[in-house]
N, CA, C and O atoms as a Tinker XYZ file with bonds, in Angstrom:
   484  protein
     1  N     29.820000  -41.347000  -13.542000    73     2
     2  CA    30.673000  -40.917000  -14.620000    64     1     3
     3  C     29.814000  -40.282000  -15.763000    63     2     4     5
     4  O     28.767000  -40.814000  -16.133000    81     3
     5  N     30.267000  -39.198000  -16.273000    73     3     6
     6  CA    29.548000  -38.520000  -17.390000    64     5     7
     7  C     28.209000  -37.970000  -16.986000    63     6     8     9
     8  O     27.367000  -37.735000  -17.852000    81     7
     9  N     27.966000  -37.749000  -15.691000    73     7    10
    10  CA    26.649000  -37.326000  -15.191000    64     9    11
    11  C     26.213000  -36.008000  -15.804000    63    10    12    13
    12  O     25.021000  -35.807000  -16.039000    81    11
    13  N     27.143000  -35.112000  -16.067000    73    11    14
    14  CA    26.750000  -33.821000  -16.652000    64    13    15
    15  C     26.170000  -33.974000  -18.059000    63    14    16    17
    16  O     25.417000  -33.114000  -18.516000    81    15
    17  N     26.518000  -35.060000  -18.741000    73    15    18
    18  CA    25.968000  -35.324000  -20.066000    64    17    19
    19  C     24.683000  -36.111000  -20.022000    63    18    20    21
    20  O     24.041000  -36.321000  -21.051000    81    19
    21  N     24.312000  -36.540000  -18.863000    73    19    22
    22  CA    23.122000  -37.376000  -18.660000    64    21    23
    23  C     22.097000  -36.645000  -17.795000    63    22    24    25
    24  O     21.299000  -37.289000  -17.114000    81    23
    25  N     22.105000  -35.339000  -17.811000    73    23    26
    26  CA    21.210000  -34.487000  -17.050000    64    25    27
    27  C     21.254000  -34.776000  -15.582000    63    26    28    29
    28  O     20.302000  -34.470000  -14.863000    81    27
    29  N     22.357000  -35.369000  -15.102000    73    27    30
    30  CA    22.528000  -35.722000  -13.691000    64    29    31
    31  C     21.489000  -36.737000  -13.200000    63    30    32    33
    32  O     21.174000  -36.803000  -12.012000    81    31
    33  N     20.970000  -37.521000  -14.141000    73    31    34
    34  CA    20.050000  -38.590000  -13.763000    64    33    35
    35  C     20.801000  -39.759000  -13.116000    63    34    36    37
    36  O     21.968000  -39.998000  -13.424000    81    35
    37  N     20.138000  -40.468000  -12.237000    73    35    38
    38  CA    20.739000  -41.676000  -11.677000    64    37    39
    39  C     20.796000  -42.779000  -12.774000    63    38    40    41
    40  O     20.148000  -42.659000  -13.814000    81    39
    41  N     21.556000  -43.815000  -12.528000    73    39    42
    42  CA    21.550000  -44.939000  -13.458000    64    41    43
    43  C     20.152000  -45.503000  -13.653000    63    42    44    45
    44  O     19.750000  -45.792000  -14.780000    81    43
    45  N     19.413000  -45.661000  -12.568000    73    43    46
    46  CA    18.038000  -46.177000  -12.632000    64    45    47
    47  C     17.201000  -45.297000  -13.555000    63    46    48    49
    48  O     16.528000  -45.803000  -14.453000    81    47
    49  N     17.239000  -43.993000  -13.340000    73    47    50
    50  CA    16.426000  -43.087000  -14.130000    64    49    51
    51  C     16.820000  -43.179000  -15.625000    63    50    52    53
    52  O     15.965000  -43.094000  -16.506000    81    51
    53  N     18.077000  -43.347000  -15.876000    73    51    54
    54  CA    18.533000  -43.455000  -17.271000    64    53    55
    55  C     18.062000  -44.718000  -17.985000    63    54    56    57
    56  O     17.938000  -44.748000  -19.209000    81    55
    57  N     17.809000  -45.738000  -17.209000    73    55    58
    58  CA    17.452000  -47.027000  -17.809000    64    57    59
    59  C     15.953000  -47.350000  -17.749000    63    58    60    61
    60  O     15.549000  -48.405000  -18.240000    81    59
    61  N     15.125000  -46.495000  -17.176000    73    59    62
    62  CA    13.712000  -46.783000  -17.051000    64    61    63
    63  C     12.997000  -47.013000  -18.408000    63    62    64    65
    64  O     12.048000  -47.794000  -18.487000    81    63
    65  N     13.447000  -46.351000  -19.430000    73    63    66
    66  CA    12.787000  -46.466000  -20.746000    64    65    67
    67  C     13.484000  -47.422000  -21.685000    63    66    68    69
    68  O     13.159000  -47.494000  -22.870000    81    67
    69  N     14.439000  -48.150000  -21.156000    73    67    70
    70  CA    15.134000  -49.130000  -22.011000    64    69    71
    71  C     14.167000  -50.204000  -22.510000    63    70    72    73
    72  O     13.399000  -50.745000  -21.715000    81    71
    73  N     14.186000  -50.519000  -23.777000    73    71    74
    74  CA    13.268000  -51.558000  -24.267000    64    73    75
    75  C     13.562000  -52.907000  -23.584000    63    74    76    77
    76  O     14.694000  -53.207000  -23.207000    81    75
    77  N     12.519000  -53.682000  -23.449000    73    75    78
    78  CA    12.585000  -54.999000  -22.866000    64    77    79
    79  C     11.915000  -56.011000  -23.747000    63    78    80    81
    80  O     10.843000  -55.736000  -24.286000    81    79
    81  N     12.496000  -57.163000  -23.914000    73    79    82
    82  CA    11.891000  -58.163000  -24.751000    64    81    83
    83  C     10.687000  -58.788000  -24.102000    63    82    84    85
    84  O     10.591000  -58.819000  -22.876000    81    83
    85  N      9.770000  -59.283000  -24.893000    73    83    86
    86  CA     8.614000  -60.116000  -24.457000    64    85    87
    87  C      7.588000  -59.351000  -23.584000    63    86    88    89
    88  O      6.910000  -59.960000  -22.756000    81    87
    89  N      7.476000  -58.014000  -23.771000    73    87    90
    90  CA     6.475000  -57.260000  -23.045000    64    89    91
    91  C      5.248000  -57.063000  -23.951000    63    90    92    93
    92  O      5.305000  -57.269000  -25.164000    81    91
    93  N      4.165000  -56.667000  -23.333000    73    91    94
    94  CA     2.915000  -56.436000  -24.074000    64    93    95
    95  C      3.151000  -55.394000  -25.167000    63    94    96    97
    96  O      3.980000  -54.502000  -24.988000    81    95
    97  N      2.453000  -55.486000  -26.279000    73    95    98
    98  CA     2.604000  -54.507000  -27.320000    64    97    99
    99  C      2.069000  -53.127000  -26.917000    63    98   100   101
   100  O      2.250000  -52.153000  -27.648000    81    99
   101  N      1.423000  -53.049000  -25.779000    73    99   102
   102  CA     0.937000  -51.777000  -25.267000    64   101   103
   103  C      1.869000  -51.130000  -24.303000    63   102   104   105
   104  O      1.581000  -50.039000  -23.812000    81   103
   105  N      2.996000  -51.765000  -24.004000    73   103   106
   106  CA     4.013000  -51.230000  -23.059000    64   105   107
   107  C      4.492000  -49.906000  -23.604000    63   106   108   109
   108  O      4.876000  -49.797000  -24.769000    81   107
   109  N      4.466000  -48.882000  -22.733000    73   107   110
   110  CA     4.846000  -47.532000  -23.217000    64   109   111
   111  C      6.260000  -47.407000  -23.701000    63   110   112   113
   112  O      6.577000  -46.471000  -24.436000    81   111
   113  N      7.140000  -48.335000  -23.307000    73   111   114
   114  CA     8.495000  -48.327000  -23.801000    64   113   115
   115  C      8.584000  -48.633000  -25.288000    63   114   116   117
   116  O      9.605000  -48.384000  -25.929000    81   115
   117  N      7.491000  -49.179000  -25.828000    73   115   118
   118  CA     7.450000  -49.486000  -27.264000    64   117   119
   119  C      6.880000  -48.383000  -28.104000    63   118   120   121
   120  O      6.780000  -48.538000  -29.321000    81   119
   121  N      6.495000  -47.256000  -27.502000    73   119   122
   122  CA     5.966000  -46.123000  -28.274000    64   121   123
   123  C      6.928000  -45.766000  -29.400000    63   122   124   125
   124  O      8.098000  -45.469000  -29.161000    81   123
   125  N      6.431000  -45.798000  -30.604000    73   123   126
   126  CA     7.371000  -45.503000  -31.738000    64   125   127
   127  C      7.930000  -44.106000  -31.671000    63   126   128   129
   128  O      9.087000  -43.899000  -32.038000    81   127
   129  N      7.137000  -43.113000  -31.207000    73   127   130
   130  CA     7.677000  -41.762000  -31.143000    64   129   131
   131  C      8.766000  -41.667000  -30.097000    63   130   132   133
   132  O      9.752000  -40.958000  -30.298000    81   131
   133  N      8.612000  -42.359000  -28.996000    73   131   134
   134  CA     9.628000  -42.365000  -27.963000    64   133   135
   135  C     10.905000  -43.016000  -28.456000    63   134   136   137
   136  O     11.993000  -42.512000  -28.180000    81   135
   137  N     10.804000  -44.108000  -29.167000    73   135   138
   138  CA    11.982000  -44.807000  -29.640000    64   137   139
   139  C     12.701000  -43.871000  -30.623000    63   138   140   141
   140  O     13.928000  -43.781000  -30.592000    81   139
   141  N     11.965000  -43.183000  -31.483000    73   139   142
   142  CA    12.610000  -42.268000  -32.414000    64   141   143
   143  C     13.302000  -41.092000  -31.712000    63   142   144   145
   144  O     14.396000  -40.674000  -32.090000    81   143
   145  N     12.621000  -40.568000  -30.666000    73   143   146
   146  CA    13.190000  -39.447000  -29.947000    64   145   147
   147  C     14.493000  -39.900000  -29.246000    63   146   148   149
   148  O     15.493000  -39.183000  -29.255000    81   147
   149  N     14.458000  -41.071000  -28.655000    73   147   150
   150  CA    15.637000  -41.532000  -27.909000    64   149   151
   151  C     16.812000  -41.849000  -28.816000    63   150   152   153
   152  O     17.955000  -41.912000  -28.362000    81   151
   153  N     16.528000  -42.051000  -30.113000    73   151   154
   154  CA    17.607000  -42.273000  -31.058000    64   153   155
   155  C     18.031000  -40.965000  -31.727000    63   154   156   157
   156  O     18.871000  -40.965000  -32.627000    81   155
   157  N     17.452000  -39.866000  -31.288000    73   155   158
   158  CA    17.821000  -38.532000  -31.806000    64   157   159
   159  C     17.154000  -38.126000  -33.091000    63   158   160   161
   160  O     17.564000  -37.150000  -33.721000    81   159
   161  N     16.137000  -38.851000  -33.493000    73   159   162
   162  CA    15.435000  -38.534000  -34.748000    64   161   163
   163  C     14.233000  -37.693000  -34.437000    63   162   164   165
   164  O     13.101000  -38.171000  -34.514000    81   163
   165  N     14.461000  -36.421000  -34.079000    73   163   166
   166  CA    13.456000  -35.536000  -33.520000    64   165   167
   167  C     12.314000  -35.232000  -34.476000    63   166   168   169
   168  O     11.147000  -35.255000  -34.083000    81   167
   169  N     12.645000  -34.951000  -35.721000    73   167   170
   170  CA    11.566000  -34.595000  -36.668000    64   169   171
   171  C     10.622000  -35.735000  -36.878000    63   170   172   173
   172  O      9.404000  -35.560000  -36.869000    81   171
   173  N     11.202000  -36.953000  -37.074000    73   171   174
   174  CA    10.362000  -38.127000  -37.263000    64   173   175
   175  C      9.540000  -38.431000  -35.996000    63   174   176   177
   176  O      8.385000  -38.849000  -36.088000    81   175
   177  N     10.134000  -38.223000  -34.836000    73   175   178
   178  CA     9.483000  -38.456000  -33.552000    64   177   179
   179  C      8.274000  -37.546000  -33.411000    63   178   180   181
   180  O      7.218000  -37.978000  -32.948000    81   179
   181  N      8.431000  -36.239000  -33.824000    73   179   182
   182  CA     7.316000  -35.313000  -33.715000    64   181   183
   183  C      6.157000  -35.709000  -34.644000    63   182   184   185
   184  O      4.987000  -35.602000  -34.276000    81   183
   185  N      6.511000  -36.169000  -35.861000    73   183   186
   186  CA     5.481000  -36.570000  -36.810000    64   185   187
   187  C      4.740000  -37.789000  -36.227000    63   186   188   189
   188  O      3.511000  -37.857000  -36.251000    81   187
   189  N      5.510000  -38.728000  -35.715000    73   187   190
   190  CA     4.885000  -39.962000  -35.121000    64   189   191
   191  C      4.041000  -39.639000  -33.922000    63   190   192   193
   192  O      2.989000  -40.250000  -33.734000    81   191
   193  N      4.470000  -38.680000  -33.083000    73   191   194
   194  CA     3.717000  -38.303000  -31.922000    64   193   195
   195  C      2.378000  -37.706000  -32.326000    63   194   196   197
   196  O      1.359000  -37.998000  -31.700000    81   195
   197  N      2.363000  -36.879000  -33.355000    73   195   198
   198  CA     1.130000  -36.343000  -33.889000    64   197   199
   199  C      0.160000  -37.413000  -34.391000    63   198   200   201
   200  O     -1.050000  -37.336000  -34.178000    81   199
   201  N      0.739000  -38.425000  -35.071000    73   199   202
   202  CA    -0.035000  -39.535000  -35.556000    64   201   203
   203  C     -0.698000  -40.287000  -34.402000    63   202   204   205
   204  O     -1.892000  -40.581000  -34.441000    81   203
   205  N      0.087000  -40.589000  -33.390000    73   203   206
   206  CA    -0.448000  -41.315000  -32.244000    64   205   207
   207  C     -1.497000  -40.522000  -31.498000    63   206   208   209
   208  O     -2.508000  -41.085000  -31.079000    81   207
   209  N     -1.283000  -39.224000  -31.320000    73   207   210
   210  CA    -2.285000  -38.412000  -30.676000    64   209   211
   211  C     -3.594000  -38.350000  -31.437000    63   210   212   213
   212  O     -4.671000  -38.397000  -30.842000    81   211
   213  N     -3.498000  -38.242000  -32.771000    73   211   214
   214  CA    -4.738000  -38.252000  -33.543000    64   213   215
   215  C     -5.449000  -39.587000  -33.458000    63   214   216   217
   216  O     -6.678000  -39.636000  -33.402000    81   215
   217  N     -4.684000  -40.675000  -33.449000    73   215   218
   218  CA    -5.274000  -42.010000  -33.258000    64   217   219
   219  C     -6.019000  -42.065000  -31.955000    63   218   220   221
   220  O     -7.143000  -42.565000  -31.896000    81   219
   221  N     -5.414000  -41.561000  -30.917000    73   219   222
   222  CA    -6.034000  -41.540000  -29.575000    64   221   223
   223  C     -7.299000  -40.718000  -29.551000    63   222   224   225
   224  O     -8.300000  -41.103000  -28.947000    81   223
   225  N     -7.241000  -39.542000  -30.238000    73   223   226
   226  CA    -8.456000  -38.686000  -30.338000    64   225   227
   227  C     -9.569000  -39.426000  -31.051000    63   226   228   229
   228  O    -10.718000  -39.379000  -30.611000    81   227
   229  N     -9.257000  -40.107000  -32.139000    73   227   230
   230  CA   -10.259000  -40.856000  -32.912000    64   229   231
   231  C    -10.925000  -41.905000  -32.063000    63   230   232   233
   232  O    -12.140000  -42.094000  -32.127000    81   231
   233  N    -10.123000  -42.594000  -31.262000    73   231   234
   234  CA   -10.702000  -43.666000  -30.379000    64   233   235
   235  C    -11.641000  -42.993000  -29.333000    63   234   236   237
   236  O    -12.731000  -43.491000  -29.052000    81   235
   237  N    -11.184000  -41.860000  -28.775000    73   235   238
   238  CA   -12.021000  -41.167000  -27.806000    64   237   239
   239  C    -13.355000  -40.702000  -28.455000    63   238   240   241
   240  O    -14.431000  -40.872000  -27.880000    81   239
   241  N    -13.249000  -40.120000  -29.649000    73   239   242
   242  CA   -14.502000  -39.698000  -30.338000    64   241   243
   243  C    -15.417000  -40.856000  -30.607000    63   242   244   245
   244  O    -16.633000  -40.738000  -30.454000    81   243
   245  N    -14.847000  -41.992000  -31.012000    73   243   246
   246  CA   -15.677000  -43.204000  -31.267000    64   245   247
   247  C    -16.389000  -43.652000  -29.946000    63   246   248   249
   248  O    -17.580000  -43.965000  -29.955000    81   247
   249  N    -15.633000  -43.673000  -28.818000    73   247   250
   250  CA   -16.233000  -44.064000  -27.547000    64   249   251
   251  C    -17.340000  -43.091000  -27.128000    63   250   252   253
   252  O    -18.403000  -43.491000  -26.654000    81   251
   253  N    -17.051000  -41.810000  -27.321000    73   251   254
   254  CA   -18.051000  -40.806000  -26.953000    64   253   255
   255  C    -19.330000  -41.002000  -27.814000    63   254   256   257
   256  O    -20.442000  -40.929000  -27.292000    81   255
   257  N    -19.164000  -41.249000  -29.112000    73   255   258
   258  CA   -20.316000  -41.487000  -29.983000    64   257   259
   259  C    -21.120000  -42.727000  -29.585000    63   258   260   261
   260  O    -22.350000  -42.735000  -29.621000    81   259
   261  N    -20.389000  -43.760000  -29.208000    73   259   262
   262  CA   -21.025000  -45.013000  -28.730000    64   261   263
   263  C    -21.809000  -44.754000  -27.459000    63   262   264   265
   264  O    -22.885000  -45.323000  -27.275000    81   263
   265  N    -21.290000  -43.897000  -26.565000    73   263   266
   266  CA   -21.950000  -43.583000  -25.303000    64   265   267
   267  C    -23.240000  -42.826000  -25.594000    63   266   268   269
   268  O    -24.280000  -43.116000  -25.004000    81   267
   269  N    -23.172000  -41.843000  -26.515000    73   267   270
   270  CA   -24.339000  -41.092000  -26.879000    64   269   271
   271  C    -25.414000  -41.973000  -27.511000    63   270   272   273
   272  O    -26.602000  -41.841000  -27.216000    81   271
   273  N    -24.964000  -42.882000  -28.394000    73   271   274
   274  CA   -25.854000  -43.789000  -29.070000    64   273   275
   275  C    -26.569000  -44.675000  -28.037000    63   274   276   277
   276  O    -27.769000  -44.927000  -28.140000    81   275
   277  N    -25.797000  -45.140000  -27.035000    73   275   278
   278  CA   -26.394000  -46.005000  -25.999000    64   277   279
   279  C    -27.415000  -45.245000  -25.171000    63   278   280   281
   280  O    -28.442000  -45.801000  -24.781000    81   279
   281  N    -27.135000  -43.959000  -24.898000    73   279   282
   282  CA   -28.078000  -43.134000  -24.120000    64   281   283
   283  C    -29.402000  -42.924000  -24.904000    63   282   284   285
   284  O    -30.486000  -42.880000  -24.322000    81   283
   285  N    -29.271000  -42.798000  -26.242000    73   283   286
   286  CA   -30.453000  -42.533000  -27.062000    64   285   287
   287  C    -31.287000  -43.792000  -27.250000    63   286   288   289
   288  O    -32.482000  -43.703000  -27.533000    81   287
   289  N    -30.674000  -44.965000  -27.097000    73   287   290
   290  CA   -31.417000  -46.210000  -27.190000    64   289   291
   291  C    -31.829000  -46.651000  -25.796000    63   290   292   293
   292  O    -30.991000  -47.015000  -24.971000    81   291
   293  N    -33.136000  -46.612000  -25.545000    73   291   294
   294  CA   -33.651000  -46.942000  -24.214000    64   293   295
   295  C    -33.248000  -48.343000  -23.803000    63   294   296   297
   296  O    -33.401000  -49.296000  -24.568000    81   295
   297  N    -32.732000  -48.462000  -22.592000    73   295   298
   298  CA   -32.415000  -49.753000  -22.004000    64   297   299
   299  C    -31.055000  -50.290000  -22.435000    63   298   300   301
   300  O    -30.656000  -51.357000  -21.967000    81   299
   301  N    -30.346000  -49.613000  -23.286000    73   299   302
   302  CA   -29.033000  -50.122000  -23.689000    64   301   303
   303  C    -27.930000  -49.621000  -22.784000    63   302   304   305
   304  O    -27.749000  -48.417000  -22.606000    81   303
   305  N    -27.188000  -50.569000  -22.207000    73   303   306
   306  CA   -26.077000  -50.191000  -21.335000    64   305   307
   307  C    -24.835000  -49.930000  -22.168000    63   306   308   309
   308  O    -24.608000  -50.565000  -23.198000    81   307
   309  N    -24.043000  -48.990000  -21.704000    73   307   310
   310  CA   -22.761000  -48.724000  -22.335000    64   309   311
   311  C    -21.692000  -48.775000  -21.257000    63   310   312   313
   312  O    -21.672000  -47.949000  -20.345000    81   311
   313  N    -20.786000  -49.774000  -21.375000    73   311   314
   314  CA   -19.803000  -49.920000  -20.302000    64   313   315
   315  C    -18.603000  -48.997000  -20.428000    63   314   316   317
   316  O    -17.953000  -48.670000  -19.436000    81   315
   317  N    -18.309000  -48.571000  -21.676000    73   315   318
   318  CA   -17.159000  -47.713000  -21.907000    64   317   319
   319  C    -15.878000  -48.437000  -21.802000    63   318   320   321
   320  O    -15.837000  -49.665000  -21.881000    81   319
   321  N    -14.803000  -47.686000  -21.622000    73   319   322
   322  CA   -13.499000  -48.291000  -21.585000    64   321   323
   323  C    -13.332000  -49.172000  -20.350000    63   322   324   325
   324  O    -13.702000  -48.774000  -19.245000    81   323
   325  N    -12.782000  -50.352000  -20.534000    73   323   326
   326  CA   -12.526000  -51.300000  -19.439000    64   325   327
   327  C    -11.048000  -51.656000  -19.464000    63   326   328   329
   328  O    -10.582000  -52.223000  -20.452000    81   327
   329  N    -10.296000  -51.347000  -18.417000    73   327   330
   330  CA    -8.889000  -51.695000  -18.432000    64   329   331
   331  C     -8.693000  -53.213000  -18.546000    63   330   332   333
   332  O     -9.511000  -53.972000  -18.024000    81   331
   333  N     -7.671000  -53.651000  -19.190000    73   331   334
   334  CA    -7.432000  -55.046000  -19.500000    64   333   335
   335  C     -7.005000  -55.850000  -18.250000    63   334   336   337
   336  O     -7.515000  -56.945000  -18.009000    81   335
   337  N     -6.085000  -55.305000  -17.478000    73   335   338
   338  CA    -5.516000  -56.059000  -16.339000    64   337   339
   339  C     -5.811000  -55.449000  -15.007000    63   338   340   341
   340  O     -5.242000  -55.874000  -14.002000    81   339
   341  N     -6.712000  -54.431000  -14.954000    73   339   342
   342  CA    -7.056000  -53.809000  -13.705000    64   341   343
   343  C     -8.551000  -53.618000  -13.653000    63   342   344   345
   344  O     -9.226000  -53.557000  -14.680000    81   343
   345  N     -9.066000  -53.522000  -12.413000    73   343   346
   346  CA   -10.504000  -53.212000  -12.231000    64   345   347
   347  C    -10.609000  -52.043000  -11.304000    63   346   348   349
   348  O     -9.800000  -51.855000  -10.395000    81   347
   349  N    -11.634000  -51.260000  -11.559000    73   347   350
   350  CA   -11.877000  -50.080000  -10.677000    64   349   351
   351  C    -12.685000  -50.538000   -9.484000    63   350   352   353
   352  O    -13.672000  -51.267000   -9.592000    81   351
   353  N    -12.215000  -50.071000   -8.339000    73   351   354
   354  CA   -12.878000  -50.377000   -7.063000    64   353   355
   355  C    -12.818000  -49.140000   -6.191000    63   354   356   357
   356  O    -12.003000  -48.244000   -6.409000    81   355
   357  N    -13.697000  -49.107000   -5.200000    73   355   358
   358  CA   -13.656000  -48.068000   -4.215000    64   357   359
   359  C    -12.782000  -48.505000   -3.047000    63   358   360   361
   360  O    -13.025000  -49.569000   -2.478000    81   359
   361  N    -11.795000  -47.740000   -2.677000    73   359   362
   362  CA   -10.970000  -48.024000   -1.573000    64   361   363
   363  C    -11.769000  -47.996000   -0.301000    63   362   364   365
   364  O    -12.419000  -46.990000   -0.019000    81   363
   365  N    -11.752000  -49.063000    0.490000    73   363   366
   366  CA   -12.563000  -49.154000    1.687000    64   365   367
   367  C    -12.162000  -48.129000    2.735000    63   366   368   369
   368  O    -13.008000  -47.724000    3.532000    81   367
   369  N    -10.906000  -47.693000    2.769000    73   367   370
   370  CA   -10.444000  -46.761000    3.750000    64   369   371
   371  C    -10.703000  -45.319000    3.334000    63   370   372   373
   372  O    -11.266000  -44.530000    4.092000    81   371
   373  N    -10.281000  -44.990000    2.110000    73   371   374
   374  CA   -10.362000  -43.585000    1.661000    64   373   375
   375  C    -11.617000  -43.229000    0.921000    63   374   376   377
   376  O    -11.965000  -42.055000    0.803000    81   375
   377  N    -12.331000  -44.274000    0.400000    73   375   378
   378  CA   -13.481000  -43.988000   -0.346000    64   377   379
   379  C    -13.211000  -43.547000   -1.799000    63   378   380   381
   380  O    -14.144000  -43.263000   -2.550000    81   379
   381  N    -11.964000  -43.497000   -2.172000    73   379   382
   382  CA   -11.546000  -43.099000   -3.520000    64   381   383
   383  C    -11.599000  -44.238000   -4.486000    63   382   384   385
   384  O    -11.455000  -45.405000   -4.120000    81   383
   385  N    -11.814000  -43.875000   -5.747000    73   383   386
   386  CA   -11.810000  -44.887000   -6.813000    64   385   387
   387  C    -10.335000  -45.210000   -7.115000    63   386   388   389
   388  O     -9.528000  -44.322000   -7.389000    81   387
   389  N    -10.017000  -46.501000   -7.055000    73   387   390
   390  CA    -8.685000  -46.992000   -7.351000    64   389   391
   391  C     -8.719000  -48.099000   -8.390000    63   390   392   393
   392  O     -9.766000  -48.681000   -8.673000    81   391
   393  N     -7.535000  -48.380000   -8.958000    73   391   394
   394  CA    -7.443000  -49.519000   -9.894000    64   393   395
   395  C     -6.668000  -50.623000   -9.211000    63   394   396   397
   396  O     -5.602000  -50.377000   -8.647000    81   395
   397  N     -7.186000  -51.823000   -9.255000    73   395   398
   398  CA    -6.572000  -52.955000   -8.591000    64   397   399
   399  C     -6.253000  -54.016000   -9.638000    63   398   400   401
   400  O     -7.100000  -54.322000  -10.477000    81   399
   401  N     -5.062000  -54.576000   -9.606000    73   399   402
   402  CA    -4.661000  -55.586000  -10.557000    64   401   403
   403  C     -5.593000  -56.785000  -10.429000    63   402   404   405
   404  O     -5.803000  -57.303000   -9.332000    81   403
   405  N     -6.145000  -57.221000  -11.548000    73   403   406
   406  CA    -7.056000  -58.368000  -11.525000    64   405   407
   407  C     -6.465000  -59.628000  -12.113000    63   406   408   409
   408  O     -7.118000  -60.671000  -12.149000    81   407
   409  N     -5.220000  -59.535000  -12.579000    73   407   410
   410  CA    -4.560000  -60.729000  -13.125000    64   409   411
   411  C     -4.571000  -60.779000  -14.623000    63   410   412   413
   412  O     -5.255000  -60.012000  -15.300000    81   411
   413  N     -3.771000  -61.731000  -15.130000    73   411   414
   414  CA    -3.774000  -61.945000  -16.587000    64   413   415
   415  C     -2.485000  -61.535000  -17.272000    63   414   416   417
   416  O     -2.051000  -62.187000  -18.221000    81   415
   417  N     -1.869000  -60.461000  -16.801000    73   415   418
   418  CA    -0.671000  -59.952000  -17.524000    64   417   419
   419  C      0.460000  -60.982000  -17.498000    63   418   420   421
   420  O      1.008000  -61.316000  -18.548000    81   419
   421  N      0.812000  -61.481000  -16.333000    73   419   422
   422  CA     1.944000  -62.390000  -16.223000    64   421   423
   423  C      1.725000  -63.697000  -16.955000    63   422   424   425
   424  O      2.653000  -64.306000  -17.488000    81   423
   425  N      0.427000  -64.121000  -16.964000    73   423   426
   426  CA     0.106000  -65.331000  -17.725000    64   425   427
   427  C      0.250000  -65.091000  -19.243000    63   426   428   429
   428  O      0.775000  -65.934000  -19.971000    81   427
   429  N     -0.223000  -63.940000  -19.691000    73   427   430
   430  CA    -0.076000  -63.585000  -21.124000    64   429   431
   431  C      1.386000  -63.460000  -21.490000    63   430   432   433
   432  O      1.812000  -63.921000  -22.549000    81   431
   433  N      2.153000  -62.836000  -20.616000    73   431   434
   434  CA     3.577000  -62.670000  -20.892000    64   433   435
   435  C      4.286000  -64.017000  -20.965000    63   434   436   437
   436  O      5.144000  -64.214000  -21.826000    81   435
   437  N      3.946000  -64.940000  -20.082000    73   435   438
   438  CA     4.558000  -66.251000  -20.072000    64   437   439
   439  C      4.230000  -66.994000  -21.382000    63   438   440   441
   440  O      5.115000  -67.622000  -21.964000    81   439
   441  N      3.009000  -66.934000  -21.837000    73   439   442
   442  CA     2.559000  -67.572000  -23.089000    64   441   443
   443  C      2.899000  -66.772000  -24.315000    63   442   444   445
   444  O      2.851000  -67.287000  -25.432000    81   443
   445  N      3.246000  -65.504000  -24.117000    73   443   446
   446  CA     3.428000  -64.543000  -25.211000    64   445   447
   447  C      2.162000  -64.480000  -26.094000    63   446   448   449
   448  O      2.218000  -64.440000  -27.323000    81   447
   449  N      1.048000  -64.474000  -25.400000    73   447   450
   450  CA    -0.258000  -64.347000  -26.039000    64   449   451
   451  C     -0.832000  -62.977000  -25.750000    63   450   452   453
   452  O     -1.460000  -62.769000  -24.712000    81   451
   453  N     -0.629000  -62.082000  -26.622000    73   451   454
   454  CA    -1.066000  -60.665000  -26.467000    64   453   455
   455  C     -2.360000  -60.392000  -27.297000    63   454   456   457
   456  O     -2.655000  -59.241000  -27.620000    81   455
   457  N     -3.093000  -61.419000  -27.622000    73   455   458
   458  CA    -4.251000  -61.268000  -28.504000    64   457   459
   459  C     -5.328000  -60.368000  -27.960000    63   458   460   461
   460  O     -6.127000  -59.827000  -28.724000    81   459
   461  N     -5.368000  -60.192000  -26.625000    73   459   462
   462  CA    -6.389000  -59.328000  -26.040000    64   461   463
   463  C     -5.984000  -57.861000  -25.993000    63   462   464   465
   464  O     -6.797000  -56.995000  -25.669000    81   463
   465  N     -4.713000  -57.585000  -26.320000    73   463   466
   466  CA    -4.247000  -56.195000  -26.280000    64   465   467
   467  C     -4.781000  -55.379000  -27.409000    63   466   468   469
   468  O     -4.782000  -55.848000  -28.547000    81   467
   469  N     -5.243000  -54.161000  -27.153000    73   467   470
   470  CA    -5.667000  -53.273000  -28.283000    64   469   471
   471  C     -4.447000  -52.753000  -29.034000    63   470   472   473
   472  O     -3.325000  -52.755000  -28.527000    81   471
   473  N     -4.709000  -52.309000  -30.258000    73   471   474
   474  CA    -3.659000  -51.730000  -31.084000    64   473   475
   475  C     -3.592000  -50.245000  -30.780000    63   474   476   477
   476  O     -4.339000  -49.460000  -31.364000    81   475
   477  N     -2.714000  -49.852000  -29.879000    73   475   478
   478  CA    -2.710000  -48.445000  -29.468000    64   477   479
   479  C     -1.596000  -47.655000  -30.178000    63   478   480   481
   480  O     -1.596000  -46.425000  -30.133000    81   479
   481  N     -0.685000  -48.318000  -30.807000    73   479   482
   482  CA     0.384000  -47.595000  -31.501000    64   481   483
   483  C      0.225000  -47.701000  -33.003000    63   482   484
   484  O      1.035000  -47.152000  -33.750000    81   483
């Protein structure tokens, strides 16, 4: 019903971005620009998107500077970005680098302890 007004998306597709309670503060459904866009506040959403993108660029620049600094200091290791709930591994069959869930998300969700989550928004 009303499919022509919903871009002919399925019910599932229409509900994928619906907010959900008790998720990590890094859940993409909580992106403030996305929430503004979905409520039809386009100008505010665009401003917020620009703010988020600049915040991401600043984090990238900081990581790049830390990597350069580590290279300049003999013997100093720089690990770089480490995913919170996944680890990078080489797939035994394909030889490709993949991300494998290492645990922790569901436990944090159950306890509602998101203290290890970065502030990305």
